[in-house]
XYZ file of C-alpha atoms in Angstrom:
396
model
C 8.376 -6.750 30.398
C 11.821 -7.520 29.060
C 14.205 -4.688 28.391
C 14.713 -3.403 24.874
C 17.972 -5.277 24.286
C 16.273 -8.584 25.036
C 13.278 -7.592 22.927
C 15.552 -6.591 20.059
C 17.378 -9.916 20.236
C 14.073 -11.800 20.309
C 12.761 -9.789 17.353
C 15.853 -10.438 15.258
C 15.709 -14.135 16.103
C 12.075 -14.108 15.000
C 13.085 -12.578 11.664
C 15.754 -15.225 11.169
C 13.304 -18.022 11.940
C 10.661 -16.585 9.606
C 12.765 -15.367 6.692
C 16.176 -16.950 7.098
C 19.516 -15.198 6.840
C 20.834 -12.463 9.092
C 18.076 -9.869 9.184
C 17.765 -7.092 11.745
C 14.985 -4.628 12.516
C 15.693 -0.992 11.602
C 12.449 0.951 12.007
C 8.801 0.172 12.628
C 6.280 2.426 10.915
C 2.664 3.060 10.135
C 0.460 1.109 12.459
C -3.139 1.569 11.385
C -5.071 3.584 13.904
C -7.362 0.671 14.697
C -4.389 -1.479 15.646
C -5.476 -4.034 13.084
C -2.361 -4.163 10.965
C 1.349 -3.485 11.139
C 1.765 -1.304 8.089
C 5.484 -1.691 7.672
C 8.668 -2.672 9.402
C 12.031 -1.833 7.848
C 14.462 -4.750 7.976
C 18.065 -5.072 6.868
C 20.523 -7.780 5.920
C 24.113 -7.796 4.676
C 24.976 -9.427 1.377
C 28.117 -11.511 0.816
C 30.104 -8.313 0.233
C 28.903 -6.755 3.471
C 26.626 -4.261 1.699
C 23.397 -3.441 3.539
C 20.159 -4.394 1.789
C 16.961 -3.008 3.255
C 13.361 -4.072 2.740
C 9.890 -3.371 4.069
C 8.058 -6.124 5.917
C 4.260 -5.819 5.904
C 2.309 -8.027 8.279
C -1.475 -8.488 8.179
C -3.388 -9.978 11.109
C -6.500 -12.036 10.395
C -9.086 -10.431 12.629
C -11.889 -10.710 10.082
C -12.567 -12.664 6.866
C -12.009 -9.443 4.902
C -8.412 -9.309 6.170
C -7.773 -12.748 4.686
C -9.194 -11.685 1.332
C -7.100 -8.508 1.354
C -3.892 -10.408 2.155
C -4.427 -12.942 -0.629
C -5.552 -10.307 -3.114
C -2.446 -8.177 -2.563
C -0.023 -11.086 -2.747
C -1.658 -12.370 -5.946
C -1.357 -8.978 -7.637
C 2.367 -8.853 -6.861
C 2.821 -12.458 -8.038
C 0.962 -11.671 -11.267
C 3.213 -8.680 -11.937
C 6.241 -10.902 -11.381
C 5.007 -13.699 -13.645
C 4.143 -11.217 -16.404
C 7.679 -9.798 -16.079
C 6.245 -6.339 -15.539
C 9.065 -4.161 -14.295
C 8.517 -0.616 -13.144
C 10.304 1.514 -10.567
C 6.856 2.762 -9.585
C 5.450 -0.625 -8.564
C 6.543 -2.734 -5.586
C 8.589 -5.900 -6.000
C 7.551 -8.906 -3.942
C 10.642 -10.598 -2.527
C 9.038 -13.019 -0.136
C 5.587 -13.955 1.151
C 4.826 -16.395 3.942
C 2.484 -17.220 6.807
C 3.084 -16.950 10.540
C 0.967 -19.696 12.034
C -2.619 -19.315 10.874
C -3.263 -15.841 12.195
C -1.149 -13.541 10.022
C 0.666 -13.229 6.712
C 3.803 -11.318 5.724
C 5.003 -9.644 2.540
C 8.618 -8.530 2.100
C 8.735 -5.626 -0.371
C 10.910 -2.733 -1.571
C 12.090 -0.259 1.002
C 10.333 3.119 1.046
C 11.285 6.392 2.713
C 8.346 6.059 5.100
C 6.780 9.145 3.537
C 3.956 9.564 1.047
C 2.130 12.255 -0.888
C -0.106 13.056 2.073
C 3.015 14.188 3.937
C 3.752 16.642 1.146
C 0.190 17.979 1.205
C 0.211 18.281 5.001
C 3.636 19.930 5.114
C 3.396 22.214 2.095
C -0.260 22.488 1.144
C -0.909 22.879 -2.544
C 2.228 22.402 -4.609
C 3.434 24.081 -7.791
C 2.336 22.760 -11.162
C 5.691 21.205 -12.037
C 5.535 19.133 -8.857
C 1.950 18.141 -9.716
C 3.090 17.136 -13.199
C 6.006 15.119 -11.796
C 3.973 13.068 -9.320
C 0.961 12.575 -11.587
C 3.158 11.523 -14.526
C 4.881 8.866 -12.399
C 1.527 7.632 -11.046
C 0.318 7.335 -14.635
C 3.402 5.281 -15.539
C 2.527 2.872 -12.731
C -1.169 2.695 -13.650
C -0.331 2.039 -17.294
C 1.573 -1.124 -16.311
C -1.273 -2.285 -14.057
C -3.974 -1.610 -16.611
C -2.066 -3.560 -19.265
C -2.774 -6.614 -17.106
C -6.350 -5.477 -16.340
C -5.440 -4.863 -12.706
C -7.362 -2.036 -11.032
C -5.740 -0.527 -7.940
C -9.098 0.653 -6.494
C -7.661 2.731 -3.635
C -5.648 5.493 -5.252
C -5.093 8.298 -2.728
C -2.118 10.356 -1.483
C -1.454 7.968 1.423
C -1.024 5.092 -1.030
C 1.508 6.910 -3.200
C 4.644 6.407 -1.162
C 7.999 8.024 -1.780
C 11.201 6.181 -2.502
C 14.270 7.571 -0.718
C 15.244 9.009 -4.124
C 12.053 11.101 -4.165
C 10.326 9.128 -6.921
C 6.950 7.522 -6.235
C 5.797 3.966 -5.753
C 2.186 2.807 -5.502
C 1.351 0.819 -2.380
C -1.515 -1.009 -0.665
C -2.896 -3.355 -3.305
C -5.142 -5.172 -0.844
C -8.276 -3.680 -2.434
C -7.130 -4.298 -5.995
C -9.113 -6.275 -8.526
C -7.509 -8.440 -11.179
C -10.199 -8.339 -13.859
C -8.602 -11.300 -15.629
C -8.819 -13.517 -12.548
C -11.247 -16.407 -12.307
C -11.700 -15.475 -8.650
C -13.748 -12.477 -9.745
C -16.468 -14.939 -10.696
C -16.910 -15.526 -6.981
C -18.737 -12.657 -5.305
C -16.614 -12.813 -2.152
C -13.495 -11.909 -4.144
C -14.980 -8.832 -5.820
C -13.831 -5.728 -3.996
C -15.875 -2.558 -4.222
C -13.764 -1.300 -1.351
C -11.457 1.645 -1.105
C -11.523 5.029 0.558
C -14.928 6.577 0.040
C -13.711 10.118 -0.613
C -11.609 8.848 -3.530
C -14.011 6.233 -4.915
C -15.512 6.590 -8.375
C -19.320 6.983 -8.538
C -19.829 3.597 -10.196
C -17.800 1.936 -7.435
C -19.717 3.685 -4.649
C -22.983 2.469 -6.188
C -21.454 -0.986 -6.852
C -22.437 -0.846 -10.509
C -19.196 -1.933 -12.136
C -15.433 -2.140 -11.776
C -13.077 -1.091 -14.551
C -9.751 0.644 -15.009
C -11.756 3.882 -15.237
C -12.098 3.735 -11.447
C -8.368 4.439 -11.172
C -8.692 7.383 -13.564
C -11.236 8.925 -11.189
C -8.854 8.377 -8.274
C -6.054 9.935 -10.327
C -8.198 13.028 -10.846
C -8.919 13.388 -7.125
C -5.244 12.926 -6.213
C -4.286 15.558 -8.800
C -6.836 17.992 -7.356
C -5.514 17.402 -3.833
C -1.942 18.100 -4.931
C -2.901 21.192 -6.913
C -5.521 22.672 -4.566
C -4.652 21.293 -1.137
C -6.844 19.144 1.082
C -10.363 18.819 -0.359
C -13.550 18.995 1.703
C -16.335 16.615 0.596
C -19.605 18.564 0.734
C -22.250 16.166 -0.583
C -22.982 13.265 -2.909
C -23.739 13.833 -6.558
C -26.655 12.158 -8.306
C -24.178 9.711 -9.866
C -22.848 8.658 -6.451
C -19.480 10.401 -6.335
C -18.353 12.967 -3.786
C -18.775 16.654 -4.557
C -15.858 18.682 -3.190
C -15.246 22.239 -2.170
C -12.006 23.254 -3.843
C -9.850 26.296 -3.340
C -7.773 27.995 -6.003
C -9.081 25.741 -8.789
C -9.674 28.745 -11.049
C -6.074 29.819 -10.458
C -4.745 26.623 -12.024
C -3.592 26.613 -15.624
C -6.297 25.816 -18.156
C -4.518 22.614 -19.137
C -4.421 21.356 -15.533
C -8.086 22.227 -15.011
C -8.908 20.381 -18.220
C -6.934 17.312 -17.114
C -8.728 17.123 -13.757
C -12.153 17.534 -15.383
C -11.378 14.780 -17.900
C -10.446 12.352 -15.116
C -13.557 13.220 -13.106
C -16.189 12.584 -15.750
C -19.210 11.101 -13.894
C -19.717 8.661 -16.789
C -16.897 6.127 -16.543
C -17.234 5.371 -20.253
C -16.199 8.955 -20.981
C -13.029 8.941 -18.889
C -9.837 8.742 -20.968
C -7.453 5.820 -20.633
C -3.862 6.367 -19.565
C -2.595 6.327 -23.166
C -4.981 9.167 -24.029
C -4.095 11.150 -20.917
C -0.397 10.978 -21.796
C -1.214 13.045 -24.878
C -3.074 15.680 -22.856
C -1.765 19.222 -23.145
C -0.788 19.341 -19.480
C 1.982 16.827 -20.261
C 3.234 18.421 -23.473
C 6.682 18.950 -21.917
C 7.023 15.357 -20.679
C 9.279 12.833 -22.381
C 7.518 9.638 -21.323
C 10.595 7.475 -21.837
C 12.407 9.695 -19.357
C 9.437 9.604 -16.991
C 9.391 5.798 -17.064
C 13.130 5.769 -16.366
C 12.957 8.061 -13.300
C 14.771 10.823 -15.170
C 12.365 13.658 -14.394
C 13.751 16.133 -11.874
C 12.508 15.317 -8.364
C 10.744 18.370 -6.861
C 11.156 17.506 -3.161
C 13.576 15.570 -0.998
C 11.393 13.169 1.033
C 13.731 13.359 4.012
C 13.217 17.119 4.234
C 9.465 16.663 4.639
C 8.168 16.468 8.184
C 6.560 13.195 9.128
C 3.509 14.855 10.644
C 1.295 12.647 12.781
C 2.594 9.315 11.496
C 4.878 7.823 14.142
C 8.166 6.094 13.448
C 9.218 3.690 16.184
C 12.873 2.855 16.645
C 13.658 -0.773 17.511
C 14.571 0.148 21.074
C 10.988 -0.090 22.276
C 10.199 -3.491 23.767
C 6.444 -2.985 23.646
C 6.408 -1.978 19.978
C 8.730 -4.852 19.053
C 6.394 -7.219 20.833
C 3.374 -5.903 18.921
C 5.217 -6.077 15.619
C 7.101 -9.325 15.694
C 5.794 -11.742 18.309
C 4.049 -14.733 16.787
C 1.109 -13.947 19.055
C 1.156 -10.169 19.634
C -0.206 -8.694 22.869
C -3.792 -7.484 23.050
C -5.554 -4.837 25.078
C -8.945 -6.205 26.054
C -11.563 -4.298 28.056
C -9.204 -1.642 29.355
C -10.570 0.333 32.313
C -12.675 3.337 31.344
C -10.566 5.621 33.479
C -7.323 4.454 31.905
C -5.473 7.394 30.426
C -4.644 7.075 26.723
C -0.958 6.784 25.942
C 1.257 6.546 22.883
C 0.407 2.851 22.531
C -3.371 3.087 22.945
C -4.155 2.825 19.240
C -1.541 0.146 18.549
C -3.018 -2.690 20.556
C -5.707 -4.778 18.875
C -8.860 -4.968 20.966
C -9.960 -8.356 19.700
C -8.177 -11.690 19.511
C -6.548 -12.814 16.296
C -7.955 -16.288 16.834
C -9.004 -18.871 14.212
C -12.033 -19.584 16.407
C -13.321 -16.080 15.692
C -12.970 -16.702 11.961
C -14.640 -20.103 12.135
C -17.797 -18.433 13.370
C -17.804 -16.590 10.043
C -17.286 -19.851 8.156
C -13.488 -19.549 7.863
C -12.218 -22.762 9.414
C -8.627 -23.822 9.997
C -8.822 -26.144 7.010
C -10.220 -23.327 4.884
C -7.293 -21.073 5.850
C -4.878 -23.862 4.898
C -6.656 -24.229 1.564
C -6.682 -20.499 0.804
C -3.001 -20.045 1.679
C -1.737 -23.336 0.228
C 0.390 -21.555 -2.401
C 0.910 -18.269 -0.558
C 4.653 -18.793 0.069
C 6.827 -17.133 -2.552
C 10.580 -16.550 -2.797
C 12.125 -14.099 -5.255
C 15.284 -15.318 -6.992
C 17.348 -12.662 -5.216
C 16.384 -14.225 -1.874
C 17.267 -17.809 -2.786
C 20.745 -17.658 -1.312
C 19.357 -17.334 2.219
C 16.988 -20.306 2.136
C 17.621 -24.003 2.631
C 16.570 -26.049 -0.377
C 13.616 -27.609 1.426
C 12.175 -24.103 1.958
C 11.999 -23.380 -1.766
C 8.249 -23.417 -2.199
C 6.895 -21.447 -5.149
C 10.254 -19.998 -6.106
C 10.354 -17.944 -9.254
C 12.261 -19.240 -12.226
């Protein structure tokens, strides 16, 4: 194993070869516990004036056909937002998307603080009603932009509401999203009834229908988590949704209780849309122009919140750098039963990211090339670091 200086040099060279320009690795965060995906890697470059610009690099490995669908779905949502000129501080900006060989894809997005609403819940428990109002109002601003384009997030939960270094929110993880205007939804393999079961609307659990009302249900659950603390699913309702044990619900203001109940109507046709929810009494003090402009007072400094169980790896760890940035990352296959678990045990994939594995599921090399033919994208702010021949699918 090379030492960390050599690994760091190799990793930075890999970034240059993939993205172009003088990028360096800053932090590596959020491996999924299955080792299937590098959640995010903070990277940095200097502009012509020497000012540091930092971004998040998200890499997805193609272990299963579903990973391919998720990667394409997420990139297409970001591209659609860009083409529709939807701008919101609460939605990610796609700066660059590209493939690494035929086994993984990469998105370069806005930098986050590495913290999310689950960190607040874990560190503080239930939060005061102003803080609930602040976070829910900003989530609603983001959902309103998505729903205008008939995009359904589908996986709204505290872990997917990440915090900007300023303390404002940004929605993340659009790999389960559905673009209801997309022709791809006519193909059954592109319809996603996925998400996190505890936060899924009843009609999604039962695979009856998908609509923007699914996000309203998720909004209600997230609000309840913030206001009441971690919820405990107790059983399934007749309609298919989770029934939760909540604490302190009766201690909430009547307007907050009313808001949560409205979002959690079992009949999706009865759930209000975002425009209606903005007029709810719980938000009577909110100036929505100020909310959309990040002018509400931030209740918590994200850097004062403990990270909890989510590790942050500094780029001085050769093994982590290798997992994150090698074209063919290392794998742990059939480890001895008596091997003691260590800090890396959950980071190593236990199956090969090999096109041959996908071909057995009908995803051939030619099919991957076809699916990702227009995957490359370059935001205008990145054009200065690319040679002209690299300018595939640049924005205008």
